[in-house]
Coordinates of C-alpha atoms and ligand atoms in Angstrom, one line a residue:
X8 CA 15.1 26.3 -33.9
X9 CA 17.6 24.0 -32.3
X10 CA 17.6 23.1 -28.6
X11 CA 20.3 21.6 -26.4
X12 CA 19.3 20.5 -22.9
X13 CA 22.0 19.8 -20.3
X14 CA 21.9 18.5 -16.8
X15 CA 19.3 16.7 -14.8
X16 CA 15.7 15.6 -15.5
X17 CA 14.4 18.7 -13.8
X18 CA 16.2 20.8 -16.3
X19 CA 14.9 18.5 -19.1
X20 CA 11.3 19.4 -18.0
X21 CA 12.2 23.1 -18.2
X22 CA 13.5 22.4 -21.8
X23 CA 10.3 20.6 -22.6
X24 CA 8.2 23.5 -21.4
X25 CA 10.2 26.0 -23.4
X26 CA 10.1 23.8 -26.5
X27 CA 6.3 23.4 -26.0
X28 CA 5.9 27.2 -25.8
X29 CA 8.0 27.7 -28.9
X30 CA 6.2 24.9 -30.7
X31 CA 2.8 26.4 -29.8
X32 CA 4.1 29.7 -31.1
X33 CA 4.7 28.2 -34.5
X34 CA 8.4 27.4 -34.3
X35 CA 9.6 24.5 -36.3
X36 CA 12.0 22.2 -34.6
X37 CA 15.1 20.8 -36.1
X38 CA 17.8 18.7 -34.5
X39 CA 20.5 19.9 -36.9
X40 CA 22.1 23.0 -35.5
X41 CA 23.5 23.9 -38.8
X42 CA 19.9 24.4 -40.1
X43 CA 18.5 26.3 -37.1
X44 CA 18.0 30.0 -37.2
X45 CA 17.6 30.2 -33.4
X46 CA 19.7 28.0 -31.0
X47 CA 18.8 27.6 -27.4
X48 CA 21.2 26.0 -24.8
X49 CA 19.5 25.1 -21.5
X50 CA 22.4 25.0 -19.1
X51 CA 23.4 23.3 -15.9
X52 CA 25.5 25.0 -13.2
X53 CA 25.5 22.7 -10.1
X54 CA 29.2 22.1 -10.0
X55 CA 32.3 23.1 -11.9
X56 CA 32.3 20.2 -14.4
X57 CA 28.6 21.0 -15.3
X58 CA 29.4 24.7 -15.7
X59 CA 32.3 23.8 -18.0
X60 CA 30.1 21.6 -20.1
X61 CA 27.6 24.4 -20.4
X62 CA 30.1 26.9 -21.5
X63 CA 31.7 24.5 -24.0
X64 CA 28.2 23.8 -25.5
X65 CA 27.4 27.5 -25.7
X66 CA 30.7 28.2 -27.6
X67 CA 30.0 25.2 -29.8
X68 CA 26.6 26.5 -30.7
X69 CA 28.0 30.0 -31.2
X70 CA 30.0 28.6 -34.1
X71 CA 26.7 28.1 -36.0
X72 CA 26.3 31.9 -36.2
X73 CA 29.2 32.0 -38.5
X74 CA 29.2 28.5 -40.0
X75 CA 25.5 27.8 -40.1
X76 CA 22.3 29.7 -40.5
X77 CA 21.9 30.7 -36.8
X78 CA 20.9 34.3 -36.3
X79 CA 20.2 34.1 -32.6
X80 CA 21.8 32.2 -29.7
X81 CA 19.7 32.1 -26.4
X82 CA 21.2 30.7 -23.2
X83 CA 18.7 29.5 -20.6
X84 CA 18.8 27.7 -17.2
X85 CA 21.0 27.6 -14.1
X86 CA 24.1 29.2 -15.6
X87 CA 22.0 32.3 -16.3
X88 CA 20.9 32.4 -12.6
X89 CA 24.5 32.4 -11.6
X90 CA 26.3 34.4 -14.3
X91 CA 23.6 36.4 -16.0
X92 CA 25.8 39.5 -16.7
X93 CA 29.0 37.5 -17.2
X94 CA 27.5 35.5 -20.1
X95 CA 26.4 38.5 -22.0
X96 CA 29.8 40.2 -21.4
X97 CA 32.1 37.3 -22.1
X98 CA 30.2 35.6 -25.0
X99 CA 29.0 38.4 -27.3
X100 CA 27.4 35.8 -29.6
X101 CA 24.7 35.3 -27.0
X102 CA 21.7 37.4 -27.9
X103 CA 19.4 36.7 -25.0
X104 CA 19.4 35.0 -21.6
X105 CA 16.4 33.3 -19.9
X106 CA 16.6 32.3 -16.2
X107 CA 15.0 29.3 -14.6
X108 CA 12.1 31.5 -13.4
X109 CA 11.5 33.0 -16.8
X110 CA 10.7 30.0 -19.0
X111 CA 7.7 31.7 -20.7
X112 CA 10.0 34.6 -21.7
X113 CA 11.7 32.2 -24.2
X114 CA 9.1 33.5 -26.6
X115 CA 10.2 37.1 -26.4
X116 CA 13.8 36.0 -26.4
X117 CA 13.2 34.1 -29.6
X118 CA 11.1 36.9 -31.1
X119 CA 7.9 34.8 -31.2
X120 CA 4.5 36.2 -30.4
X121 CA 2.7 34.6 -27.5
X122 CA 0.2 32.1 -29.0
X123 CA -3.5 32.1 -28.2
X124 CA -4.5 28.4 -28.5
X125 CA -6.6 25.9 -26.6
X126 CA -5.0 22.9 -28.2
X127 CA -3.8 20.0 -26.0
X128 CA -0.7 21.1 -24.0
X129 CA 1.2 18.0 -24.8
X130 CA 3.0 16.9 -27.9
X131 CA 5.2 13.8 -27.7
X132 CA 8.3 13.5 -29.8
X133 CA 8.7 9.9 -30.7
X134 CA 11.8 7.9 -31.4
X135 CA 10.7 7.4 -35.0
X136 CA 10.0 11.1 -35.6
X137 CA 12.0 13.4 -37.8
X138 CA 13.5 14.8 -34.6
X139 CA 15.1 11.4 -33.8
X140 CA 16.6 10.9 -37.2
X141 CA 17.9 14.4 -36.9
X142 CA 19.4 13.6 -33.5
X143 CA 21.3 10.7 -35.0
X144 CA 22.7 12.9 -37.7
X145 CA 23.5 15.6 -35.2
X146 CA 25.3 12.9 -33.2
X147 CA 27.5 12.2 -36.2
X148 CA 28.3 15.8 -36.6
X149 CA 29.5 16.1 -33.1
X150 CA 31.6 13.1 -33.0
X151 CA 33.8 14.9 -35.4
X152 CA 34.0 17.9 -33.0
X153 CA 34.6 15.8 -30.0
X154 CA 31.3 16.5 -28.3
X155 CA 28.9 13.6 -28.2
X156 CA 25.4 14.8 -28.9
X157 CA 23.7 11.4 -28.6
X158 CA 21.6 10.7 -25.6
X159 CA 24.4 10.1 -23.1
X160 CA 22.8 10.2 -19.8
X161 CA 23.6 10.0 -16.1
X162 CA 22.2 10.4 -12.7
X163 CA 23.0 13.5 -10.7
X164 CA 22.0 11.9 -7.4
X165 CA 20.1 14.5 -5.6
X166 CA 20.9 17.3 -8.0
X167 CA 24.5 18.2 -7.4
X168 CA 26.6 16.9 -10.1
X169 CA 27.6 15.6 -13.4
X170 CA 30.7 13.9 -12.3
X171 CA 31.0 10.2 -13.1
X172 CA 29.3 7.9 -10.7
X173 CA 29.7 4.3 -9.9
X174 CA 27.0 3.1 -12.2
X175 CA 27.8 5.0 -15.3
X176 CA 28.0 8.6 -16.3
X177 CA 27.1 11.3 -18.7
X178 CA 24.5 14.0 -18.8
X179 CA 21.2 14.4 -20.6
X180 CA 21.8 16.0 -23.9
X181 CA 18.7 16.5 -25.9
X182 CA 19.0 18.3 -29.2
X183 CA 15.8 19.4 -30.8
X184 CA 14.9 22.5 -32.7
X185 CA 13.0 24.7 -35.1
X186 CA 13.5 27.2 -37.8
X187 CA 11.7 30.4 -37.4
X188 CA 12.7 33.9 -38.4
X189 CA 14.0 35.8 -35.4
X190 CA 12.5 39.2 -34.8
X191 CA 15.7 40.6 -33.5
X192 CA 14.0 41.2 -30.1
X193 CA 16.6 41.6 -27.5
X194 CA 15.4 40.3 -24.2
X195 CA 17.1 42.6 -21.7
X196 CA 17.8 42.0 -18.1
X197 CA 15.5 44.8 -16.9
X198 CA 12.7 43.2 -18.8
X199 CA 13.5 39.8 -17.3
X200 CA 13.4 41.1 -13.7
X201 CA 10.2 43.1 -14.0
X202 CA 8.4 40.1 -15.6
X203 CA 9.6 37.8 -12.9
X204 CA 8.7 40.0 -10.1
X205 CA 5.2 40.6 -11.4
X206 CA 4.6 37.0 -12.5
X207 CA 3.6 34.5 -9.9
X208 CA 5.3 35.6 -6.7
X209 CA 2.0 36.8 -5.2
X210 CA 0.2 33.5 -6.0
X211 CA 2.8 31.3 -4.3
X212 CA 2.9 30.5 -0.6
X213 CA 6.2 29.2 0.7
X214 CA 6.9 27.0 3.7
X215 CA 7.7 28.7 7.0
X216 CA 11.1 27.0 6.8
X217 CA 11.7 28.7 3.5
X218 CA 10.8 32.1 4.8
X219 CA 12.9 31.6 7.9
X220 CA 15.9 30.4 5.9
X221 CA 15.5 33.4 3.5
X222 CA 15.8 35.7 6.5
X223 CA 18.9 33.8 7.6
X224 CA 20.4 34.4 4.1
X225 CA 20.1 30.9 2.7
X226 CA 19.2 32.0 -0.8
X227 CA 21.5 35.1 -0.9
X228 CA 23.3 35.8 -4.1
X229 CA 25.3 38.7 -2.8
X230 CA 28.6 36.9 -3.4
X231 CA 27.7 36.4 -7.0
X232 CA 28.7 39.3 -9.1
X233 CA 26.3 39.9 -12.0
X234 CA 23.6 37.5 -10.8
X235 CA 20.0 38.8 -10.7
X236 CA 18.9 39.5 -7.1
X237 CA 15.4 38.2 -7.4
X238 CA 14.9 34.5 -6.8
X239 CA 12.9 32.5 -9.4
X240 CA 9.3 31.8 -8.4
X241 CA 8.0 30.2 -11.6
X242 CA 6.0 26.9 -11.7
X243 CA 4.5 25.5 -14.8
X244 CA 0.9 24.2 -14.7
X245 CA -1.2 21.6 -16.5
X246 CA -2.1 24.2 -19.1
X247 CA 1.5 25.0 -20.0
X248 CA 2.4 23.4 -23.3
X249 CA 5.2 20.8 -23.2
X250 CA 7.0 18.9 -25.9
X251 CA 7.7 15.5 -24.3
X252 CA 11.1 14.4 -25.5
X253 CA 11.4 11.1 -23.7
X254 CA 9.3 9.0 -26.1
X255 CA 5.7 7.9 -26.1
X256 CA 5.9 5.7 -23.0
X257 CA 7.8 7.6 -20.3
X258 CA 7.5 11.2 -19.1
X259 CA 8.7 13.2 -16.1
X260 CA 6.4 15.5 -14.1
X261 CA 8.0 18.2 -12.0
X262 CA 5.8 18.4 -8.9
X263 CA 7.9 21.0 -7.0
X264 CA 10.7 23.5 -7.6
X265 CA 13.4 25.0 -5.4
X266 CA 14.6 23.7 -2.0
X267 CA 14.6 25.1 1.5
X268 CA 17.2 22.7 3.0
X269 CA 20.4 24.2 4.4
X270 CA 22.9 21.7 3.0
X271 CA 26.2 23.6 3.1
X272 CA 27.7 22.2 0.0
X273 CA 24.7 23.0 -2.2
X274 CA 23.8 26.1 -4.3
X275 CA 20.6 24.7 -5.7
X276 CA 18.4 26.8 -3.4
X277 CA 20.4 29.9 -4.5
X278 CA 19.8 29.0 -8.2
X279 CA 16.3 27.6 -8.1
X280 CA 14.7 29.6 -5.2
X281 CA 12.5 28.6 -2.3
X282 CA 10.7 25.3 -2.2
X283 CA 7.2 25.5 -3.9
X284 CA 4.8 22.8 -4.9
X285 CA 2.6 22.6 -7.9
X286 CA -1.1 22.5 -7.0
X287 CA -2.3 18.9 -6.4
X288 CA -5.0 19.1 -9.1
X289 CA -2.6 20.5 -11.6
X290 CA -0.3 17.5 -11.2
X291 CA -3.2 15.1 -11.4
X292 CA -4.6 16.8 -14.5
X293 CA -1.2 16.7 -16.2
X294 CA -0.7 13.0 -15.4
X295 CA -4.2 12.1 -16.7
X296 CA -3.5 13.9 -20.0
X297 CA -0.1 12.2 -20.3
X298 CA -1.6 8.8 -19.7
X299 CA -4.5 9.5 -22.1
X300 CA -1.9 10.4 -24.8
X301 CA -0.2 7.0 -24.3
X302 CA 2.4 7.5 -21.5
X303 CA 2.6 4.5 -19.2
X304 CA 5.6 5.4 -17.0
X305 CA 5.6 8.7 -15.0
X306 CA 8.5 9.8 -12.9
X307 CA 7.8 12.6 -10.4
X308 CA 10.7 14.9 -9.9
X309 CA 11.8 17.8 -7.7
X310 CA 14.8 18.7 -5.5
X311 CA 13.1 17.0 -2.6
X312 CA 9.8 15.4 -3.6
X313 CA 9.2 14.2 0.0
X314 CA 8.4 17.8 1.0
X315 CA 5.7 17.9 -1.6
X316 CA 2.6 19.8 -0.4
X317 CA 4.0 21.2 2.8
X318 CA 3.6 24.7 1.5
X319 CA 0.1 23.9 0.4
X320 CA -0.9 22.8 3.9
X321 CA -1.1 19.1 2.8
X322 CA -0.1 16.5 5.4
X323 CA 1.7 13.5 3.8
X324 CA 1.4 15.3 0.5
X325 CA 3.6 13.0 -1.5
X326 CA 1.9 9.8 -0.2
X327 CA -1.5 11.4 -1.0
X328 CA -0.4 12.4 -4.4
X329 CA 1.0 9.0 -5.2
X330 CA -2.1 7.3 -4.0
X331 CA -4.3 9.5 -6.3
X332 CA -1.9 9.1 -9.3
X333 CA -1.7 5.3 -8.9
X334 CA -5.4 5.1 -9.5
X335 CA -5.1 6.5 -13.0
X336 CA -6.1 3.7 -15.3
X337 CA -3.4 2.8 -17.8
X338 CA -0.5 4.1 -15.7
X339 CA 1.8 1.1 -15.4
X340 CA 4.8 2.5 -13.6
X341 CA 4.9 5.4 -11.2
X342 CA 8.0 6.5 -9.3
X343 CA 9.5 9.6 -7.6
X344 CA 13.0 11.1 -7.3
X345 CA 14.4 12.2 -4.7
X346 CA 13.6 11.5 -1.1
X347 CA 15.1 13.4 1.9
X348 CA 16.1 10.7 4.5
X349 CA 14.1 12.0 7.5
X350 CA 11.0 12.5 5.4
X351 CA 10.4 8.8 4.5
X352 CA 7.3 8.3 6.5
X353 CA 5.4 5.1 7.3
X354 CA 2.5 6.4 5.2
X355 CA 4.8 7.0 2.2
X356 CA 6.1 3.4 2.5
X357 CA 2.7 2.0 2.9
X358 CA 1.5 3.8 -0.2
X359 CA 4.5 2.4 -2.2
X360 CA 3.7 -1.1 -0.9
X361 CA 0.0 -0.9 -1.5
X362 CA -0.1 -0.1 -5.2
X363 CA 1.3 -2.5 -7.8
X364 CA 2.0 0.2 -10.2
X365 CA 4.1 2.3 -7.9
X366 CA 7.7 1.1 -8.6
X367 CA 9.4 -0.6 -5.7
X368 CA 12.3 1.9 -6.1
X369 CA 13.5 4.6 -3.8
X370 CA 16.3 7.1 -4.5
X371 CA 17.4 8.7 -1.2
X372 CA 20.6 10.7 -1.5
X373 CA 22.4 10.4 1.9
X374 CA 25.5 12.4 1.0
X375 CA 27.6 10.9 3.8
X376 CA 27.4 8.5 6.8
X377 CA 29.8 10.1 9.3
X378 CA 27.8 12.1 11.9
X379 CA 30.6 14.7 12.0
X380 CA 30.6 15.3 8.3
X381 CA 26.8 15.3 8.1
X382 CA 26.7 17.9 10.9
X383 CA 29.0 20.1 8.9
X384 CA 26.9 19.5 5.8
X385 CA 23.9 20.7 7.9
X386 CA 22.0 17.5 7.2
X387 CA 22.3 15.7 10.5
X388 CA 21.9 12.0 11.3
X389 CA 24.6 9.4 10.6
X390 CA 25.3 5.7 9.8
X391 CA 23.3 4.3 12.7
X392 CA 20.1 6.2 11.9
X393 CA 20.5 5.6 8.2
X394 CA 20.8 1.9 8.7
X395 CA 17.6 1.9 10.7
X396 CA 15.9 3.9 7.9
X397 CA 17.2 1.3 5.3
X398 CA 15.8 -1.5 7.5
X399 CA 12.5 0.2 7.9
X400 CA 12.2 0.7 4.1
X401 CA 13.1 -2.9 3.3
X402 CA 10.7 -4.2 5.9
X403 CA 7.8 -2.1 4.7
X404 CA 8.4 -2.7 1.0
X405 CA 10.1 -6.1 0.5
X406 CA 12.3 -6.3 -2.6
X407 CA 12.5 -2.5 -3.0
X408 CA 15.6 -1.3 -5.0
X409 CA 17.4 1.4 -3.1
X410 CA 19.6 4.0 -4.7
X411 CA 21.7 6.6 -2.9
X412 CA 24.6 9.0 -3.6
X413 CA 27.5 10.2 -1.5
X414 CA 29.9 13.1 -1.6
X415 CA 33.5 12.3 -0.9
X416 CA 36.1 14.9 0.2
X417 CA 33.8 17.3 2.0
X418 CA 36.1 19.8 3.9
X419 CA 37.5 18.2 7.0
X420 CA 36.6 14.6 6.0
X421 CA 39.1 12.6 8.0
X422 CA 40.3 9.1 7.4
X423 CA 38.0 7.9 10.2
X424 CA 35.0 9.7 8.6
X425 CA 35.8 8.0 5.3
X426 CA 36.1 4.6 6.9
X427 CA 32.7 5.2 8.6
X428 CA 31.3 5.8 5.1
X429 CA 32.9 2.6 3.8
X430 CA 31.6 0.5 6.6
X431 CA 28.1 1.9 6.2
X432 CA 28.1 1.2 2.4
X433 CA 29.3 -2.4 3.2
X434 CA 26.5 -2.8 5.7
X435 CA 23.6 -1.1 3.8
X436 CA 24.3 -2.9 0.5
X437 CA 22.5 -0.4 -1.8
X438 CA 21.3 -1.6 -5.2
X439 CA 22.5 1.5 -6.9
X440 CA 25.0 4.0 -5.7
X441 CA 26.5 7.2 -7.0
X442 CA 29.7 8.9 -5.7
X443 CA 30.5 12.5 -6.4
X444 CA 33.7 14.4 -5.6
X445 CA 33.1 17.4 -3.4
X446 CA 32.9 20.5 -5.6
X447 CA 33.8 23.8 -3.8
X448 CA 31.0 26.0 -5.0
X449 CA 31.3 29.8 -4.5
X450 CA 28.2 30.9 -2.6
X451 CA 27.8 27.7 -0.7
X452 CA 28.5 27.8 3.1
X453 CA 31.0 25.0 2.7
X454 CA 33.1 27.2 0.5
X455 CA 34.2 29.2 3.6
X456 CA 35.2 26.1 5.6
X457 CA 38.8 25.3 6.3
X458 CA 40.5 21.9 5.9
X459 CA 39.8 21.4 2.2
X460 CA 41.1 18.1 1.0
X461 CA 43.6 17.6 -1.8
X462 CA 42.1 16.6 -5.2
X463 CA 44.2 13.5 -5.3
X464 CA 42.9 12.4 -1.9
X465 CA 39.3 13.0 -3.0
X466 CA 39.8 11.1 -6.2
X467 CA 41.4 8.1 -4.5
X468 CA 38.6 7.9 -1.9
X469 CA 36.1 8.0 -4.7
X470 CA 37.8 5.2 -6.5
X471 CA 37.8 3.1 -3.3
X472 CA 34.1 3.5 -2.9
X473 CA 33.4 2.7 -6.5
X474 CA 35.4 -0.5 -6.2
X475 CA 33.6 -1.4 -3.0
X476 CA 30.2 -0.9 -4.6
X477 CA 31.2 -2.8 -7.7
X478 CA 31.8 -5.9 -5.5
X479 CA 28.5 -5.3 -3.6
X480 CA 26.6 -4.8 -6.8
X481 CA 28.1 -7.8 -8.5
X482 CA 27.0 -10.1 -5.6
X483 CA 23.5 -8.5 -5.4
X484 CA 22.9 -8.7 -9.1
X485 CA 23.7 -12.5 -9.1
X486 CA 20.5 -13.0 -7.0
X487 CA 18.5 -11.6 -9.9
X488 CA 19.4 -14.5 -12.2
X489 CA 16.4 -16.8 -12.9
X490 CA 13.8 -14.1 -11.9
X491 CA 11.0 -13.3 -14.3
X492 CA 10.4 -9.6 -14.4
X493 CA 8.5 -7.1 -16.5
X494 CA 10.8 -5.2 -18.8
X495 CA 10.2 -2.0 -20.7
X496 CA 12.0 -2.4 -24.1
X497 CA 13.8 0.8 -25.0
X498 CA 15.3 0.0 -28.3
X499 CA 18.5 -1.3 -29.9
X500 CA 21.5 -1.1 -27.7
X501 CA 23.7 1.9 -28.2
X502 CA 26.7 -0.4 -27.8
X503 CA 25.7 -3.1 -30.4
X504 CA 22.9 -3.7 -32.8
X505 CA 22.9 -7.4 -31.7
X506 CA 21.3 -6.5 -28.4
X507 CA 18.3 -4.5 -27.2
X508 CA 18.2 -2.5 -24.0
X509 CA 15.4 -2.3 -21.5
X510 CA 14.6 -1.5 -17.9
X511 CA 12.7 -3.1 -15.0
X512 CA 10.7 -1.2 -12.3
X513 CA 14.0 -1.3 -10.3
X514 CA 15.8 0.9 -12.9
X515 CA 14.9 4.6 -13.1
X516 CA 15.0 6.0 -16.6
X517 CA 18.6 6.8 -17.7
X518 CA 20.0 6.5 -14.2
X519 CA 20.7 2.9 -13.2
X520 CA 22.3 0.0 -14.9
X521 CA 20.8 -1.6 -18.0
X522 CA 19.1 -4.8 -18.9
X523 CA 20.5 -6.2 -22.2
X524 CA 18.0 -8.4 -24.1
X525 CA 19.9 -11.0 -26.2
X526 CA 17.0 -13.5 -26.8
X527 CA 13.6 -12.5 -28.1
X528 CA 12.1 -15.9 -27.3
X529 CA 9.3 -16.7 -29.7
X530 CA 9.0 -13.1 -31.0
X531 CA 10.5 -12.1 -34.3
X532 CA 11.1 -8.6 -33.1
X533 CA 10.5 -6.2 -30.2
X534 CA 8.8 -2.9 -30.2
X535 CA 10.5 0.0 -28.3
X536 CA 8.2 1.5 -25.6
X537 CA 6.4 -1.8 -25.0
X538 CA 6.4 -3.9 -21.9
X539 CA 7.4 -7.6 -22.0
X540 CA 8.0 -10.4 -19.5
X541 CA 11.6 -11.6 -19.4
X542 CA 13.8 -13.9 -17.5
X543 CA 17.1 -12.6 -16.2
X544 CA 19.7 -15.0 -17.5
X545 CA 23.0 -13.3 -16.6
X546 CA 24.3 -10.7 -14.2
X547 CA 27.3 -8.5 -14.6
X548 CA 28.8 -5.8 -12.3
X549 CA 25.9 -3.4 -12.9
X550 CA 24.0 -4.7 -15.9
X551 CA 21.8 -7.7 -16.5
X552 CA 21.1 -9.9 -19.5
X553 CA 17.5 -11.1 -20.2
X554 CA 15.5 -13.4 -22.4
X555 CA 12.0 -12.4 -23.4
X556 CA 9.4 -15.0 -22.3
X557 CA 6.1 -13.3 -23.4
X558 CA 4.6 -10.0 -24.5
X559 CA 4.0 -7.3 -25.4
X560 CA 1.8 -6.8 -22.3
Ligands
SF4_18 S1 18.2 18.8 -0.2 FE1 20.2 19.7 0.1 S2 21.5 18.8 -1.5 FE2 19.4 18.6 -2.1 S3 18.9 20.4 -3.4 FE3 18.3 20.8 -1.2 S4 20.0 21.9 -0.4 FE4 20.7 20.9 -2.2

């Protein structure tokens, strides 16, 4: 079976759960699509460019039904939630679809019996495994066809986008797989819906805000022809098998799913459903098992992790969770993505400051700085309030790296609004910043707004912000030169075999700039997945250069 995962880390965790289920069911993974009998594409559908990439990948995989051994093509993920019927109608090569709330149905879709097993729920795919070598070969295959299958990765800020950002771009493409005889089972829509309705809805309690917004139509899919009407309610647990595809050292944990916020540009809530948290004990148990299996860096993810636990009746849920996780022995780096600006509490900041192993890193997508635009986005606040938040964060956690992302070209964004944003960026001096062009998504409230901006205006505003941040970043990075920091060595650079690449606690996995290592100090070689001390010797616009001083730690 071959697996392609597109989009953000949240989607990657879904892919890992589906791969874990298939693996537990006896499926054998291959990363060479031409060898796979079953191919799965886990799609992204946040904005137009992501949809297009998903469709292109499905069509590319469909070729293996005629040119390879593939007998079955399964499409999973956000595109299914949006275009369930359309996919089946327009791409006849697709044999089954699996929505974001139906991950466990991947087994039926693949024609694999549900396994009965008590084995550990985690398997880790390492960089040295057969899968990795397969990935490399797959990458070669796809260069010929124009689609880069290597791990080209980017940050989608707070979940909307795969458009290029200031600090680099791409999307997570993981290609893994297995060969198992398909049973020819056709996973129909009716079957999907009945499974979903009966699955976990009754066990999940939502936040009152979510229930209220549902009554107000926030999650409605009525404008979406051919989309299923029931919202996903699925949450994986500590007992759900997962194949960790991010190496031995780092792993994501999804602590919550869905979103209840009313942001008018965003269709994530329509795609992923109401906000729901995983049980506290479930997250702790999963983290403990991951660390016991060798993982040293955990990144907690969700659409808005700062809401964590509100539906469970927990006060300061994220801070409490971080505090408990930070006590797990052997966990070297712990971080979370993404924070909602008005939920950055004093308790949360104190918790980050108190624990050495909680990375001094905060990703808080602000989306804009003009109060008028933020009001129309239904997010509220503005530059003045945000500047106070930035000051509060920096005062509570000295040296913290701040990342944010903005949308340019929201309907009605005037020149004055844009200048407010520029001035705010100049004043706030973020360490990392992403800029996304407004994408006019059908089903979002902003879709109905007048005063849409011309694409050329949007593009030129984006370029201006990128240039501005480049200057800010260059100056800020100069101050890193001479510092000695702990670096996680990630392997030979994808750009040249003369350099290695790594990250500090101030770089989230596959999101921010890179640290290139050009001097191993006294060491003959480095080991990927190990931590070293290193001195920063050079700073470029976004990337740093370092010399190893000691290690591995
Ligand atoms: S917080 Fe806003 S932008 Fe982020 S997922 Fe929720 S609705 Fe979308």
